[in-house]
Coordinates of N, CA and C in Angstrom, one line a residue:
X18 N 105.8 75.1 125.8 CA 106.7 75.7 124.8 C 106.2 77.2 124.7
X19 N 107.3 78.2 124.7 CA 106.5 79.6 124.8 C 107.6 80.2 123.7
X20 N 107.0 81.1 122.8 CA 107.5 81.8 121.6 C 107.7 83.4 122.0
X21 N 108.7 83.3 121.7 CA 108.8 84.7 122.1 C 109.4 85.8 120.8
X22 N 108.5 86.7 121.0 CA 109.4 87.7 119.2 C 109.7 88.4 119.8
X23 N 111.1 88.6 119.1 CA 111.5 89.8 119.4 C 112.5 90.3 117.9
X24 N 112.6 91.7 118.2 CA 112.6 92.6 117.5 C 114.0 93.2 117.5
X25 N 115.0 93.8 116.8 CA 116.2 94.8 116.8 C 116.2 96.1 116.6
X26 N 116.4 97.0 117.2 CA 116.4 98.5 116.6 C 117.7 98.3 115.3
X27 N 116.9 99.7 114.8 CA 117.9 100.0 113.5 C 118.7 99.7 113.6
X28 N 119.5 100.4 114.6 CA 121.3 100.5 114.8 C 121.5 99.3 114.7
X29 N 121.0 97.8 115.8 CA 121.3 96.7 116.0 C 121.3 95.7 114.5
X30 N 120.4 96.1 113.4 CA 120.0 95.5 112.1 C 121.0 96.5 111.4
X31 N 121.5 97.6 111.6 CA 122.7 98.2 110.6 C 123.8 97.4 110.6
X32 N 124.5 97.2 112.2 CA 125.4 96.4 112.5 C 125.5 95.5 112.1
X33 N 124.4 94.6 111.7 CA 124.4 93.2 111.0 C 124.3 93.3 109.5
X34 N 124.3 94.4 109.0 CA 124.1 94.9 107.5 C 123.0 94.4 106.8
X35 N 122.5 95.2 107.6 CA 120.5 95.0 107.4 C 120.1 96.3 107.7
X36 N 119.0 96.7 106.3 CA 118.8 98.2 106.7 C 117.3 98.0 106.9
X37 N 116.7 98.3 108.2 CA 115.5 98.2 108.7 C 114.3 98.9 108.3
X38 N 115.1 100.2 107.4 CA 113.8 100.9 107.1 C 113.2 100.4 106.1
X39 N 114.2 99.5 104.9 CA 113.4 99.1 104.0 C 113.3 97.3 103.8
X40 N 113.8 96.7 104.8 CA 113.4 95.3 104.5 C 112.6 94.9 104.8
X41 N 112.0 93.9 103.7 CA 110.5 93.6 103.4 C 110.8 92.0 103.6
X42 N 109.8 91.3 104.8 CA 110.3 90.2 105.3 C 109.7 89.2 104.1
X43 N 109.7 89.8 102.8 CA 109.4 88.2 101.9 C 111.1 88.4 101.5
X44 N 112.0 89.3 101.4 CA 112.7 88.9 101.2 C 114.0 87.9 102.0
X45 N 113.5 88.0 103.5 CA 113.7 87.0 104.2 C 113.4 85.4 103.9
X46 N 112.4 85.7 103.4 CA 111.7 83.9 102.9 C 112.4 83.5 102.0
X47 N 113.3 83.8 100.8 CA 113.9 84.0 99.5 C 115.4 83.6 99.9
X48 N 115.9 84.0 101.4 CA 117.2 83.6 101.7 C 118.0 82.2 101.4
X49 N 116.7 81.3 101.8 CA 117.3 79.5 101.4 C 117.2 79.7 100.4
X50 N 116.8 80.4 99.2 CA 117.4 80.1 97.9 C 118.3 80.3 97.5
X51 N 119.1 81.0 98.1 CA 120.5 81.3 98.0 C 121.6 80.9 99.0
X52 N 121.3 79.4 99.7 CA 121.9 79.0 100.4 C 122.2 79.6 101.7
X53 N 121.4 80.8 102.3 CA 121.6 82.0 103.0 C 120.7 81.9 104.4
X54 N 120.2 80.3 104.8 CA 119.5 80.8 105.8 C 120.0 80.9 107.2
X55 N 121.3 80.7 107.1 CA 122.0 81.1 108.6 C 121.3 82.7 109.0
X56 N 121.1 83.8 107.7 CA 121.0 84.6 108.2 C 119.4 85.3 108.1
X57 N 118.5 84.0 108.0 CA 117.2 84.2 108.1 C 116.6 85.1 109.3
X58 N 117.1 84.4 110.6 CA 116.8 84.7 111.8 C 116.7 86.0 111.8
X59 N 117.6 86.8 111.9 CA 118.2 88.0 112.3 C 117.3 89.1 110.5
X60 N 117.7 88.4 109.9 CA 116.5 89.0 109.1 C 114.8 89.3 109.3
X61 N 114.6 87.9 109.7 CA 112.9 88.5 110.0 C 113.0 89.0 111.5
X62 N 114.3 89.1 112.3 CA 113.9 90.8 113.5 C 114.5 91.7 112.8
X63 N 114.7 92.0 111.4 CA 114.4 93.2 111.2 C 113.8 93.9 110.1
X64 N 113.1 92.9 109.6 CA 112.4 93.3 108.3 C 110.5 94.3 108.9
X65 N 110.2 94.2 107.5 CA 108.8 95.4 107.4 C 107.8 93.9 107.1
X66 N 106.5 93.8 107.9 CA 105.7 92.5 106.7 C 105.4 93.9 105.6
X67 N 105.5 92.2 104.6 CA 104.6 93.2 103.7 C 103.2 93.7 103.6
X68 N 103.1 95.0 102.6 CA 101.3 95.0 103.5 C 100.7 94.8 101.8
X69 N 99.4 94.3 101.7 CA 99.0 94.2 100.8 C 98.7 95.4 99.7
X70 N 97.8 96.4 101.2 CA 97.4 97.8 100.6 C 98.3 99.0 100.8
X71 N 99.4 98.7 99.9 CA 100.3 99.7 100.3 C 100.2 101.1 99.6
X72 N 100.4 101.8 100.6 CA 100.1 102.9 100.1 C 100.9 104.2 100.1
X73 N 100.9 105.1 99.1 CA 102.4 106.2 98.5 C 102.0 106.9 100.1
X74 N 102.9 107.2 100.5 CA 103.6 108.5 101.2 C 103.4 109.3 100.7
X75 N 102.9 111.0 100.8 CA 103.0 111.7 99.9 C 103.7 113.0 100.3
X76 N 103.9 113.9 100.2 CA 104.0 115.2 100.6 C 104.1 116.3 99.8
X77 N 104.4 117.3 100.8 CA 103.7 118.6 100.1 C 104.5 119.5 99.3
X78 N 106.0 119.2 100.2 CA 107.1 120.0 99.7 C 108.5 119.2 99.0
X79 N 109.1 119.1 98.4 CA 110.7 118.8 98.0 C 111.7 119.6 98.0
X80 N 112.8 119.5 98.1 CA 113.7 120.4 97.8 C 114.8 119.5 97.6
X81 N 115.3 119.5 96.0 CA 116.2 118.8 95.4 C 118.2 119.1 95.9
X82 N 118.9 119.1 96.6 CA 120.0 119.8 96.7 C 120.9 119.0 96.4
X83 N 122.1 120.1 95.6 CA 123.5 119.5 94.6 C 124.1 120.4 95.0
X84 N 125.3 119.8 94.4 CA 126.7 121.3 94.5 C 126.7 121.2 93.2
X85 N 126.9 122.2 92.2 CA 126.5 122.1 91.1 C 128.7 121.8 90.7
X86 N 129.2 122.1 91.5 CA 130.7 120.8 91.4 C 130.6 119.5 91.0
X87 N 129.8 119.0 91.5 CA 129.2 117.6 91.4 C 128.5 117.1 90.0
X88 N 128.4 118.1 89.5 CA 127.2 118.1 88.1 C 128.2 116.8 87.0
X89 N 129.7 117.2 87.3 CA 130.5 116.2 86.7 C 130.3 114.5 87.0
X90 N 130.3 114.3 87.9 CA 130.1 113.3 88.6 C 128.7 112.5 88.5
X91 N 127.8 113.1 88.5 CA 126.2 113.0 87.9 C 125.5 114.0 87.3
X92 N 125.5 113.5 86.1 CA 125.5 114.0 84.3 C 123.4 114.1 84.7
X93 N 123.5 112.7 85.4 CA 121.7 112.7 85.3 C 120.9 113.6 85.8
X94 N 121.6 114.0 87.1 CA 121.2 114.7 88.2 C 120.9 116.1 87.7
X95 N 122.3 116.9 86.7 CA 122.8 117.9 86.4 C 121.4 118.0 84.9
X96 N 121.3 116.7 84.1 CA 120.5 117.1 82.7 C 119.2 117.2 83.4
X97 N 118.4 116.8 84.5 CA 117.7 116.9 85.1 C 117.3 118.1 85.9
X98 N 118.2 119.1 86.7 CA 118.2 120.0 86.9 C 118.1 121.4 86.0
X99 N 118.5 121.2 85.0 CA 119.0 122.1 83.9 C 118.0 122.3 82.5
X100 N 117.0 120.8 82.8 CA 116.0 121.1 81.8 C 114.5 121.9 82.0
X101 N 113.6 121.3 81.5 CA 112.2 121.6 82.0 C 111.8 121.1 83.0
X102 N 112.0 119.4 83.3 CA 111.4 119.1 84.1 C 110.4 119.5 85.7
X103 N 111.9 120.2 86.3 CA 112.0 121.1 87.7 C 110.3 121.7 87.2
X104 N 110.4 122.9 86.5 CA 109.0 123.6 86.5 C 107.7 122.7 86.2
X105 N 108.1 121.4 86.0 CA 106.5 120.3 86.3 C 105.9 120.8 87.7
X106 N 106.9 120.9 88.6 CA 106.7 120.5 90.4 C 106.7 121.8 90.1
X107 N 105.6 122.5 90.8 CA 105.8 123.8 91.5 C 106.3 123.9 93.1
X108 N 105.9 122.3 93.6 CA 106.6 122.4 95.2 C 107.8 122.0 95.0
X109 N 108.8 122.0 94.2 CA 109.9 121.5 94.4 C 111.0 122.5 94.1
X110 N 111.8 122.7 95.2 CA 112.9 123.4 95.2 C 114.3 122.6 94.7
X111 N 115.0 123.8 94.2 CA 116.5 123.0 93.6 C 117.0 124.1 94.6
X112 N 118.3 123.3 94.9 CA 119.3 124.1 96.1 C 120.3 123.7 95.9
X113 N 121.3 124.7 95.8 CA 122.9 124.5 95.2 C 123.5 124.6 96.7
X114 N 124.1 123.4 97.5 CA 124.8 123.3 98.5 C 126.5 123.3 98.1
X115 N 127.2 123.9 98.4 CA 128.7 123.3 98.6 C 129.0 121.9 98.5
X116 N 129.9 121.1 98.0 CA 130.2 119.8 98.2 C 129.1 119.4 98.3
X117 N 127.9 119.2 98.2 CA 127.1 117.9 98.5 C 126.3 116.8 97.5
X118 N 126.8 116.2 97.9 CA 126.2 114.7 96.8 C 124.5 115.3 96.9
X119 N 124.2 114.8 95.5 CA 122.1 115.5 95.4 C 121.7 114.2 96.3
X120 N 120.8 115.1 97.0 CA 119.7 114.5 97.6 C 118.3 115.4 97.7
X121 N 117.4 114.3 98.0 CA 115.8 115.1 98.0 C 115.3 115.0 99.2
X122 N 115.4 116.4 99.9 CA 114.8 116.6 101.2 C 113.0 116.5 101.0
X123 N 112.3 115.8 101.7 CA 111.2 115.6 101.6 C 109.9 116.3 102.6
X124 N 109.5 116.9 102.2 CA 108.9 117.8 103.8 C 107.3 118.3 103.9
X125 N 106.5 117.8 105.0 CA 105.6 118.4 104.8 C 105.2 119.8 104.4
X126 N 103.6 120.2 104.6 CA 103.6 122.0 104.4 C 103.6 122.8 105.1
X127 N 104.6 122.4 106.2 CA 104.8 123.7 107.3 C 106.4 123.8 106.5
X128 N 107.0 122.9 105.3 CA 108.4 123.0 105.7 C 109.3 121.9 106.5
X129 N 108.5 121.4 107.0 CA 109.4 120.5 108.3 C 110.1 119.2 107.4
X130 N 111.1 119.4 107.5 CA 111.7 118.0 106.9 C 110.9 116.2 107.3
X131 N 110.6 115.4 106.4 CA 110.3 113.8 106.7 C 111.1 113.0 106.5
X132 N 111.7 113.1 105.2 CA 112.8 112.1 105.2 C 113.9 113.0 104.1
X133 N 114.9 112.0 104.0 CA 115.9 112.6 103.3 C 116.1 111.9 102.2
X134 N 116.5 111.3 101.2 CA 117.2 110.2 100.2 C 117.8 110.8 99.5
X135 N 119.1 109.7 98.9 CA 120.3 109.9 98.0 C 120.1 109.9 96.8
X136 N 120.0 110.4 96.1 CA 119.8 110.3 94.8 C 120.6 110.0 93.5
X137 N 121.5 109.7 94.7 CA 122.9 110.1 93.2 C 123.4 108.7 92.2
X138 N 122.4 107.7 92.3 CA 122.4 106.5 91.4 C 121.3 106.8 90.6
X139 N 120.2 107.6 90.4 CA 119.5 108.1 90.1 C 119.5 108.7 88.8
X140 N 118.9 108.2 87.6 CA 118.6 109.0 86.4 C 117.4 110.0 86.2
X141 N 117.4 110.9 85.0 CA 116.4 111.5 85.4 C 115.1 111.0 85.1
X142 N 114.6 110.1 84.6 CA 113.3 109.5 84.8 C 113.0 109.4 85.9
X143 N 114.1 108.8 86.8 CA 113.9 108.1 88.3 C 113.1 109.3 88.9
X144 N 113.9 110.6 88.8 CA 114.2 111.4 89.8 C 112.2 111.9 89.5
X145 N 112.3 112.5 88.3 CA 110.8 112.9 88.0 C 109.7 111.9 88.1
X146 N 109.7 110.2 88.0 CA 108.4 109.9 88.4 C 108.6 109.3 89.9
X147 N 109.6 109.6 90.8 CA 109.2 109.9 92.1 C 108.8 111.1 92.5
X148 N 108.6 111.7 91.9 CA 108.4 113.2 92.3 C 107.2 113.0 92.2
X149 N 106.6 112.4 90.9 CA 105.1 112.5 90.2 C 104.7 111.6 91.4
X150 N 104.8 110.6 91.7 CA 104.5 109.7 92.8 C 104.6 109.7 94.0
X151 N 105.5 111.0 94.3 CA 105.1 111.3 96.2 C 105.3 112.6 96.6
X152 N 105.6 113.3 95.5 CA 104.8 115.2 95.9 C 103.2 114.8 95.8
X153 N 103.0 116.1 96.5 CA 101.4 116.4 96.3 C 100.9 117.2 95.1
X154 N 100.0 117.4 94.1 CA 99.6 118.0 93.3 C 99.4 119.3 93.6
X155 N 99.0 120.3 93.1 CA 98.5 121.4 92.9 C 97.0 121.5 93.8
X156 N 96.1 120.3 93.1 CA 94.9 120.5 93.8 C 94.8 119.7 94.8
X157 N 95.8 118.7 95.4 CA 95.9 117.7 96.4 C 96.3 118.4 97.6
X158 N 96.7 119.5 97.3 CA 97.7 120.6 98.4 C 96.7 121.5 98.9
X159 N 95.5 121.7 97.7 CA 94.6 122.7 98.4 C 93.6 122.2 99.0
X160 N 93.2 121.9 100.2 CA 92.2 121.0 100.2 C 91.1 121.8 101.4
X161 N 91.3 123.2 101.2 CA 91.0 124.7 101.7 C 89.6 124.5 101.1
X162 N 88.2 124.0 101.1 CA 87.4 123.9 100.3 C 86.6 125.5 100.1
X163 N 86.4 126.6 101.2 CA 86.3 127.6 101.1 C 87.1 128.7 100.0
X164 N 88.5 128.2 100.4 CA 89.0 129.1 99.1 C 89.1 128.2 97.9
X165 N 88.7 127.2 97.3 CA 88.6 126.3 96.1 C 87.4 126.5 95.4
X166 N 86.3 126.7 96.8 CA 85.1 127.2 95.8 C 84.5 125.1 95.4
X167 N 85.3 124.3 96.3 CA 84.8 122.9 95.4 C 83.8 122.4 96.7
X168 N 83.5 121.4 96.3 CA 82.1 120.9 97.0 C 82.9 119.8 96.9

């Protein structure tokens, strides 16, 4: 008897309305409890294991973008934008796009874009303690020990 794994690219797990970047194969194991395990299979080729020691992503840059047209449409987005919060982040840019639903471009510190995400189910709590939890700090950014003067 020989076992063979195999695996689906994204595309192949989108098509089956499975998004690969974020399924986490315990929630594959959870399927028979909802009478769901025809679709077990195709789930664990495309899920993430879970890892014990998981650990934040972080980065150096943000840049928050809205059409400020949209401000109607998300009130959270817009009281978020418009208050203090923004100047917590010194790396975080706000950018007024034409038409565009807000999203948070994510980028290391050359600038280079990592990821993208939608934000627009997002209140502003959300929006601010992801920010606290995967920008980089002030002192986490400098890590220049010569110009910090730190040991």
């Amino acid at each position: 008897v020989t076992k063979v794994l195999a695996e689906f690219s994204a595309e192949d797990c989108w098509s089956l309305g499975l998004n690969k970047a974020n399924l986490l194969c315990s929630s594959c194991d959870s399927l028979s409890t909802f009478d769901l395990d025809i679709l077990k299979e195709h789930c664990n080729q495309c899920c993430h294991r879970d890892e014990s020691g998981y650990t934040v992503k972080r980065y150096a840059q943000a840049r928050l973008e809205v059409c400020t047209c949209k401000f109607g449409a998300y009130p959270q987005i817009q009281a978020f934008v418009k208050s203090d919060r923004p100047a917590k982040f010194p790396n975080l840019q706000i950018k007024y796009v034409r038409g565009l639903d807000p999203i948070i471009k994510l980028m290391d510190k050359d600038g280079n874009v990592q990821d993208v995400l939608a934000i627009d189910k997002w209140n502003t709590d959300s929006v601010e303690e992801f920010l606290k939890t995967h920008l980089l700090s002030d002192d986490e950014e400098n890590t220049d020990y010569l110009k910090t003067n730190m040991v």
